[in-house]
Short mmCIF file of N, CA, C and O in Angstrom, two decimals:
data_model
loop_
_atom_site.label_atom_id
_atom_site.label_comp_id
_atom_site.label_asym_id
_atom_site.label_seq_id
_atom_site.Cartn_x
_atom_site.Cartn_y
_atom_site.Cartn_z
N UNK C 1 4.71 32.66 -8.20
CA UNK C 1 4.82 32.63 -9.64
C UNK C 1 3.46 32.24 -10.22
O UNK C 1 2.86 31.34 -9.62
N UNK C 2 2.94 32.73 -11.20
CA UNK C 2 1.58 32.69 -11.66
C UNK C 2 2.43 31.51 -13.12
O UNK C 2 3.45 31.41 -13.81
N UNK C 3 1.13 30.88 -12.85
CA UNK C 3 1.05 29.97 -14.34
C UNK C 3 0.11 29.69 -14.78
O UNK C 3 -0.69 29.17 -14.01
N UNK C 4 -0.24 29.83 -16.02
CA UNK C 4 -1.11 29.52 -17.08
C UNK C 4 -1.61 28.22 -16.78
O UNK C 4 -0.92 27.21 -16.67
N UNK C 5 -3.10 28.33 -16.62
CA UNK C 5 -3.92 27.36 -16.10
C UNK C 5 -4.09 26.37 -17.28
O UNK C 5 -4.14 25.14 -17.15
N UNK C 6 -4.14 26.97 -18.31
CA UNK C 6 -4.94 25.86 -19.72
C UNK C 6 -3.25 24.72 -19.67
O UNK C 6 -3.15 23.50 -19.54
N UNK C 7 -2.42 25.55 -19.81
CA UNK C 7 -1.13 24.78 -19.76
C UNK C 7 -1.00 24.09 -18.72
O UNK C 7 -0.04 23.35 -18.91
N UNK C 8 -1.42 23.92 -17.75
CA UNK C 8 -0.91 23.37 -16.66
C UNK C 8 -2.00 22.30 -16.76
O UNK C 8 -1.72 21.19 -16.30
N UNK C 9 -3.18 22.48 -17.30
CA UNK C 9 -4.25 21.33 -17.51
C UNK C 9 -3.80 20.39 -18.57
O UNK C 9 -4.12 19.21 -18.57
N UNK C 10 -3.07 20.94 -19.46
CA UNK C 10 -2.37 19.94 -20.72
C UNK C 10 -1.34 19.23 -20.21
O UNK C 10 -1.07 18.09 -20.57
N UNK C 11 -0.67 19.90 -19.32
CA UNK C 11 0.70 19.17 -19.08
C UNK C 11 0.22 18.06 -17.97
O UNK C 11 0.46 16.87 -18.18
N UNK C 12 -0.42 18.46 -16.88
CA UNK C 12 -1.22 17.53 -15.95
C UNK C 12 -2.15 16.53 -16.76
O UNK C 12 -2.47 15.51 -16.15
N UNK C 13 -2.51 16.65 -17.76
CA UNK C 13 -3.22 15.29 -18.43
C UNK C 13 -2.12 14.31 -19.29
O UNK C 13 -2.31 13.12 -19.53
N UNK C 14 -0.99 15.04 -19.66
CA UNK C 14 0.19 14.58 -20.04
C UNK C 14 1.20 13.35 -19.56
O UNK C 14 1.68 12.34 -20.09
N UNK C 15 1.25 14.03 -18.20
CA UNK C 15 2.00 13.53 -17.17
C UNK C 15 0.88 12.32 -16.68
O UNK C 15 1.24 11.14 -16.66
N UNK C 16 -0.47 12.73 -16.29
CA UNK C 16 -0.71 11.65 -15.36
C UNK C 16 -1.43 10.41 -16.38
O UNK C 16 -1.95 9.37 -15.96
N UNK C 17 -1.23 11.01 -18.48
CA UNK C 17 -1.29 9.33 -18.78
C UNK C 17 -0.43 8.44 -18.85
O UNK C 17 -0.67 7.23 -18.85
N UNK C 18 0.83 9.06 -18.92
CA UNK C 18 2.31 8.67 -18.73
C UNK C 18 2.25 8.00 -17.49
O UNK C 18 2.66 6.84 -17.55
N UNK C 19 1.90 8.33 -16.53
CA UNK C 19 2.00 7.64 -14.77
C UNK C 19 1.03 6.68 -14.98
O UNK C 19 1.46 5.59 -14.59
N UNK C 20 -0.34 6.57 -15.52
CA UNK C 20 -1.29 6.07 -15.70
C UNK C 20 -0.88 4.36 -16.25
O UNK C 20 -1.14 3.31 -15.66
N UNK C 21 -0.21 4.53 -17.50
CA UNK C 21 0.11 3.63 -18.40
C UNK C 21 1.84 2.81 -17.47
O UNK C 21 2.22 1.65 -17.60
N UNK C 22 2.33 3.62 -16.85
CA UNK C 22 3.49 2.88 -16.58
C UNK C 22 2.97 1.75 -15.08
O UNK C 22 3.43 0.64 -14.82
N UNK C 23 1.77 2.61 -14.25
CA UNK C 23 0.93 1.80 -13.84
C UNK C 23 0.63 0.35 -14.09
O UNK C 23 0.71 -0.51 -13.21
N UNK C 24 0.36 0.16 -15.03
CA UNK C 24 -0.54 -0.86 -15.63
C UNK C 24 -1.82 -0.44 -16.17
O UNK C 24 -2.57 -1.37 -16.46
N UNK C 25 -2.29 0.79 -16.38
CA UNK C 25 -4.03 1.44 -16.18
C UNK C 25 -3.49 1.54 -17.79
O UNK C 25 -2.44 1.95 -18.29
N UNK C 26 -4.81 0.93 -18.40
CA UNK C 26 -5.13 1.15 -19.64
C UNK C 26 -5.74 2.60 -20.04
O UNK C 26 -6.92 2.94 -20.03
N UNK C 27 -4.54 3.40 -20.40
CA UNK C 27 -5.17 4.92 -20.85
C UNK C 27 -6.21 4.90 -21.51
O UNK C 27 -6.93 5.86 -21.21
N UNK C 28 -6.80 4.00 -22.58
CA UNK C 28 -7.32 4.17 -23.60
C UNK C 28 -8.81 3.71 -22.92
O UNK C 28 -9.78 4.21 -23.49
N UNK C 29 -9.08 2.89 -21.85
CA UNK C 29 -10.28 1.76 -21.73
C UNK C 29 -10.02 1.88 -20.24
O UNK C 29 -10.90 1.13 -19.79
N UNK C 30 -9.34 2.37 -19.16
CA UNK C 30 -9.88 2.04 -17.92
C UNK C 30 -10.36 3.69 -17.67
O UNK C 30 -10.06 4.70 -18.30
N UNK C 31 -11.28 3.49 -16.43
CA UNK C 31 -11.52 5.40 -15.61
C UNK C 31 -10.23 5.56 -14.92
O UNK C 31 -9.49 4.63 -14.62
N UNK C 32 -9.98 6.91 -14.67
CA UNK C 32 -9.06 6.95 -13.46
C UNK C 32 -8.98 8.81 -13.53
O UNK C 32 -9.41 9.67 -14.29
N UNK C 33 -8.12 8.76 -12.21
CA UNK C 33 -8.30 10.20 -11.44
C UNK C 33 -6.86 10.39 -11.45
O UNK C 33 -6.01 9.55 -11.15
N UNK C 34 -6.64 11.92 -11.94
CA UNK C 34 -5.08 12.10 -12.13
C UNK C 34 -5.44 13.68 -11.17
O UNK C 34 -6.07 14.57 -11.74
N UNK C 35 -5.04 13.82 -9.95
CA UNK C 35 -4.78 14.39 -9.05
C UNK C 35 -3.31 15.99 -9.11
O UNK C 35 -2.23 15.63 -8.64
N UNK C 36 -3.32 16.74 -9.37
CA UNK C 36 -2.01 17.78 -9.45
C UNK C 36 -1.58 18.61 -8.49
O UNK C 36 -1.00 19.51 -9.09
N UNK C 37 -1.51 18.86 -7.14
CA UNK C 37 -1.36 19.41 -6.52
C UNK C 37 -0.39 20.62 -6.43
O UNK C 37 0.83 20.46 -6.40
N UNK C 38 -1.07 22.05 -6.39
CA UNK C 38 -0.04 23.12 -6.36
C UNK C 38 0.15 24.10 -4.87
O UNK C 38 -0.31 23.73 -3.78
N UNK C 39 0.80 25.22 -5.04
CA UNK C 39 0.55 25.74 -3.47
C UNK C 39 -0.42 25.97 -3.22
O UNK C 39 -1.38 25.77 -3.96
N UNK C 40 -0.50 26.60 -1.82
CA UNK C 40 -1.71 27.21 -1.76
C UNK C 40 -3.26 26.45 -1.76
O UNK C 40 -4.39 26.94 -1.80
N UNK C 41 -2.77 24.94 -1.70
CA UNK C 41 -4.26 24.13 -2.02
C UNK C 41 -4.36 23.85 -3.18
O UNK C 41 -4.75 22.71 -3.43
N UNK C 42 -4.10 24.63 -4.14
CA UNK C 42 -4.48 24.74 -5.56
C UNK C 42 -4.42 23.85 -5.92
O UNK C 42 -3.33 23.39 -5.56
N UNK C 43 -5.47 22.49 -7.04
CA UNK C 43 -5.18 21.66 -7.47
C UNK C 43 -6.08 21.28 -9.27
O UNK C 43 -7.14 21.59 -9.81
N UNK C 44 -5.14 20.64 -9.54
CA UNK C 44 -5.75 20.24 -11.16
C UNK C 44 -6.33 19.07 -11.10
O UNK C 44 -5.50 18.18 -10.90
N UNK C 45 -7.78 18.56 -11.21
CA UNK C 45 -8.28 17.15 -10.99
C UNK C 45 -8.80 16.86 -12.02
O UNK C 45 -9.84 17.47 -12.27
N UNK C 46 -8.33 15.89 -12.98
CA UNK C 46 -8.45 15.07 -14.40
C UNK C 46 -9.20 13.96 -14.06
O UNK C 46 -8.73 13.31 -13.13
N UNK C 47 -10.34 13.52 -14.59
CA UNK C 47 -11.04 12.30 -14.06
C UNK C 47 -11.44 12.05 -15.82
O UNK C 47 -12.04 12.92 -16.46
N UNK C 48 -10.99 10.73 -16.44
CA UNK C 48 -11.02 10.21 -17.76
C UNK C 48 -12.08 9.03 -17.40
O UNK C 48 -12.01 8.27 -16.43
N UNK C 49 -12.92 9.07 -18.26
CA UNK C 49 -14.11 8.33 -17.57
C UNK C 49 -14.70 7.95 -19.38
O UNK C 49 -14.56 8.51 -20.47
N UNK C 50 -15.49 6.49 -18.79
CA UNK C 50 -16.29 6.00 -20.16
C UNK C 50 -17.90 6.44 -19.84
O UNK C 50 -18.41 5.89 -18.86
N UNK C 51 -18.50 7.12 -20.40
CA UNK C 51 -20.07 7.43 -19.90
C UNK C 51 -20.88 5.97 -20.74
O UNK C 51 -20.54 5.05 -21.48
N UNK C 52 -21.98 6.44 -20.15
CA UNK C 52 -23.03 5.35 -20.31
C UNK C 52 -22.82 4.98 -21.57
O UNK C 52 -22.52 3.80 -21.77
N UNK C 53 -22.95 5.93 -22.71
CA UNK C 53 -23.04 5.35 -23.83
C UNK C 53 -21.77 5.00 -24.80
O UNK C 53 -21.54 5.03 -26.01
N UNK C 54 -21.09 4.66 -23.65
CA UNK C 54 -19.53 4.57 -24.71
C UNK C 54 -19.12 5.59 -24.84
O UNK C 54 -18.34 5.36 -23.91
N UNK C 55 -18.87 6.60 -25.13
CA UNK C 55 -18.09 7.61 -25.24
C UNK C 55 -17.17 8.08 -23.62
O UNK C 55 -17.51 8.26 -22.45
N UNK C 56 -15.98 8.11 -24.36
CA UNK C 56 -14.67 8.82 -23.54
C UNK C 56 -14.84 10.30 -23.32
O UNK C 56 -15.07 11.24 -24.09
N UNK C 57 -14.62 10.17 -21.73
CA UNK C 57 -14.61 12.05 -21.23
C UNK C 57 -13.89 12.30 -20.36
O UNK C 57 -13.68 11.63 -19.36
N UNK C 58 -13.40 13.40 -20.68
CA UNK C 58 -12.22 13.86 -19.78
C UNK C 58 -13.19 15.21 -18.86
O UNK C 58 -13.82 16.10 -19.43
N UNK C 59 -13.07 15.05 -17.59
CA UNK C 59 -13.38 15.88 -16.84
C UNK C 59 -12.32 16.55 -16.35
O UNK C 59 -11.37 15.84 -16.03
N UNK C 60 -12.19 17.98 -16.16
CA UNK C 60 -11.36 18.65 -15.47
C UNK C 60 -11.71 19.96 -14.47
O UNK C 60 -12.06 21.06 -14.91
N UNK C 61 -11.58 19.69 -13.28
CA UNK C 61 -11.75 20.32 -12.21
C UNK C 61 -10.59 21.14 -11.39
O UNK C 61 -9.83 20.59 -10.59
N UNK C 62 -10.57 22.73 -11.77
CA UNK C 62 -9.46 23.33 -11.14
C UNK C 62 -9.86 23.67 -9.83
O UNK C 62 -10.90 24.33 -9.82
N UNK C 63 -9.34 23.44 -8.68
CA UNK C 63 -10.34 24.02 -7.23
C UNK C 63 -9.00 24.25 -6.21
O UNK C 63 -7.94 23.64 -6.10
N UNK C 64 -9.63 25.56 -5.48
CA UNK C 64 -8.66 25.79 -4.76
C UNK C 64 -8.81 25.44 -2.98
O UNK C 64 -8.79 26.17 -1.98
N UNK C 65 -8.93 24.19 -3.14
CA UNK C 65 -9.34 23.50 -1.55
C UNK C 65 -9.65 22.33 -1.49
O UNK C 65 -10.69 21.91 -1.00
N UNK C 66 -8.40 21.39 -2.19
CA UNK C 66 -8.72 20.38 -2.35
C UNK C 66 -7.39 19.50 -0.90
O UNK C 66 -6.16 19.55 -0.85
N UNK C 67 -8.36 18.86 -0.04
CA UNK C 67 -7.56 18.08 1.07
C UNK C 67 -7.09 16.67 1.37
O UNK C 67 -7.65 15.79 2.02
N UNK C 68 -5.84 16.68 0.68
CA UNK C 68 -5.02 14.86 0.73
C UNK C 68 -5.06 14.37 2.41
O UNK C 68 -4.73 14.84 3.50
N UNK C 69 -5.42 13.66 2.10
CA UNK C 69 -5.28 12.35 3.84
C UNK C 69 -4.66 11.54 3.55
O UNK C 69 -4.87 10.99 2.47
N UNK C 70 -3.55 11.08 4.45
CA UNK C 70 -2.52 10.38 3.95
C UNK C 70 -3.47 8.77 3.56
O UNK C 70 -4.69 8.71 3.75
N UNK C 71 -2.71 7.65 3.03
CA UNK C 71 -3.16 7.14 2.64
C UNK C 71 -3.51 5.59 3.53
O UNK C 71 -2.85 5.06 4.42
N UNK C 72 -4.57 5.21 2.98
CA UNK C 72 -4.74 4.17 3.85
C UNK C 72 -4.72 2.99 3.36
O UNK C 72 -5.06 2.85 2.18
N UNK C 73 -4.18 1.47 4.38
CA UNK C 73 -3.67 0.06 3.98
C UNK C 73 -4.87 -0.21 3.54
O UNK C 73 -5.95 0.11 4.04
N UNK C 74 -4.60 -0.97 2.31
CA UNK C 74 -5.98 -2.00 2.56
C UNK C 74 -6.78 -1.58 0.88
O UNK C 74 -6.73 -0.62 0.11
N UNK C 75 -7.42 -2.82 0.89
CA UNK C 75 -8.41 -2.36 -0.44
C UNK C 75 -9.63 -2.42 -0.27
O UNK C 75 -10.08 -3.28 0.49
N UNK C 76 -10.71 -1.28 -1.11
CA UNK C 76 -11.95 -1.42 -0.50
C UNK C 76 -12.94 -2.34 -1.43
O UNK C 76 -12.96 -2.55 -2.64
N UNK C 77 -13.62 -2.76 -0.49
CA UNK C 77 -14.58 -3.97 -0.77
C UNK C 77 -15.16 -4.03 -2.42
O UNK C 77 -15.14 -5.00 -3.17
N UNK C 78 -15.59 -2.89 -2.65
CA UNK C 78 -16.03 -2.51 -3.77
C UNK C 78 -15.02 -2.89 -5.30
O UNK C 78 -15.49 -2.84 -6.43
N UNK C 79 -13.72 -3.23 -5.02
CA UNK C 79 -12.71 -3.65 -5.93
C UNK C 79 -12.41 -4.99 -5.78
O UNK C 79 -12.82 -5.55 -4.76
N UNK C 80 -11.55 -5.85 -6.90
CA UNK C 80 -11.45 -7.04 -6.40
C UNK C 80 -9.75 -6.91 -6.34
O UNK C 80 -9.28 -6.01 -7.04
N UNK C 81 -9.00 -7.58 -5.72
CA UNK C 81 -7.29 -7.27 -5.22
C UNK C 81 -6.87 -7.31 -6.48
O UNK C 81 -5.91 -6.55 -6.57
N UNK C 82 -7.18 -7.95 -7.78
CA UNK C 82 -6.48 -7.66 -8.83
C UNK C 82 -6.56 -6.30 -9.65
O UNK C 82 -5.91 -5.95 -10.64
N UNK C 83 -7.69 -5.57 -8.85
CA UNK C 83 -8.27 -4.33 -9.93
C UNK C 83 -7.42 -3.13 -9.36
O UNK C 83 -7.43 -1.94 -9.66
N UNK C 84 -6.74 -3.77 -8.53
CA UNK C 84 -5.90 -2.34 -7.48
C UNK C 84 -4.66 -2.61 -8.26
O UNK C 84 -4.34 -3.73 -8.65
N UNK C 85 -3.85 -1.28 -8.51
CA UNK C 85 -2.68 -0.62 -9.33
C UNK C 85 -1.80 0.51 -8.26
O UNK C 85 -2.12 1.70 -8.27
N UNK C 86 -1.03 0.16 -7.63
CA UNK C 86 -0.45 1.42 -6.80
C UNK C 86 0.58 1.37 -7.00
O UNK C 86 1.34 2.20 -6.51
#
């Protein structure tokens, strides 16, 4: 089944501020990566980010070869245990 990519980028930014916010992740003020996975590899990658100068950006990356590894225990050094949301 073919689907409309622009739609599927709206509804995937939709959904993952909804997941985002029930998180605890401040939609408005934290970064974060909203991931969509379709067949075929196919995936929608939303990355909401603050740039240098203050301003809010939504990046969106459609790619067809994107590879999940399951996930691993543990938090990395670079975070502190309160900054982790899963």
């Amino acid at each position: 089944m073919k689907l409309d990519t622009q739609e599927m980028v709206n509804r995937t930014l939709k959904r993952g501020i909804a997941q985002a916010q029930s998180l605890g992740i401040d939609a408005n003020e934290d970064d974060y990566t909203i991931c969509q996975p379709f067949s075929n590899g196919h995936n929608i990658i939303v990355r909401i980010v603050t740039e240098d100068s203050g301003d809010r950006t939504i990046k969106v990356d459609v790619s067809d070869g994107l590879i999940l590894l399951p996930e691993i225990e543990g938090t990395l050094d670079v975070f502190k245990d309160s900054e982790v949301t899963n």
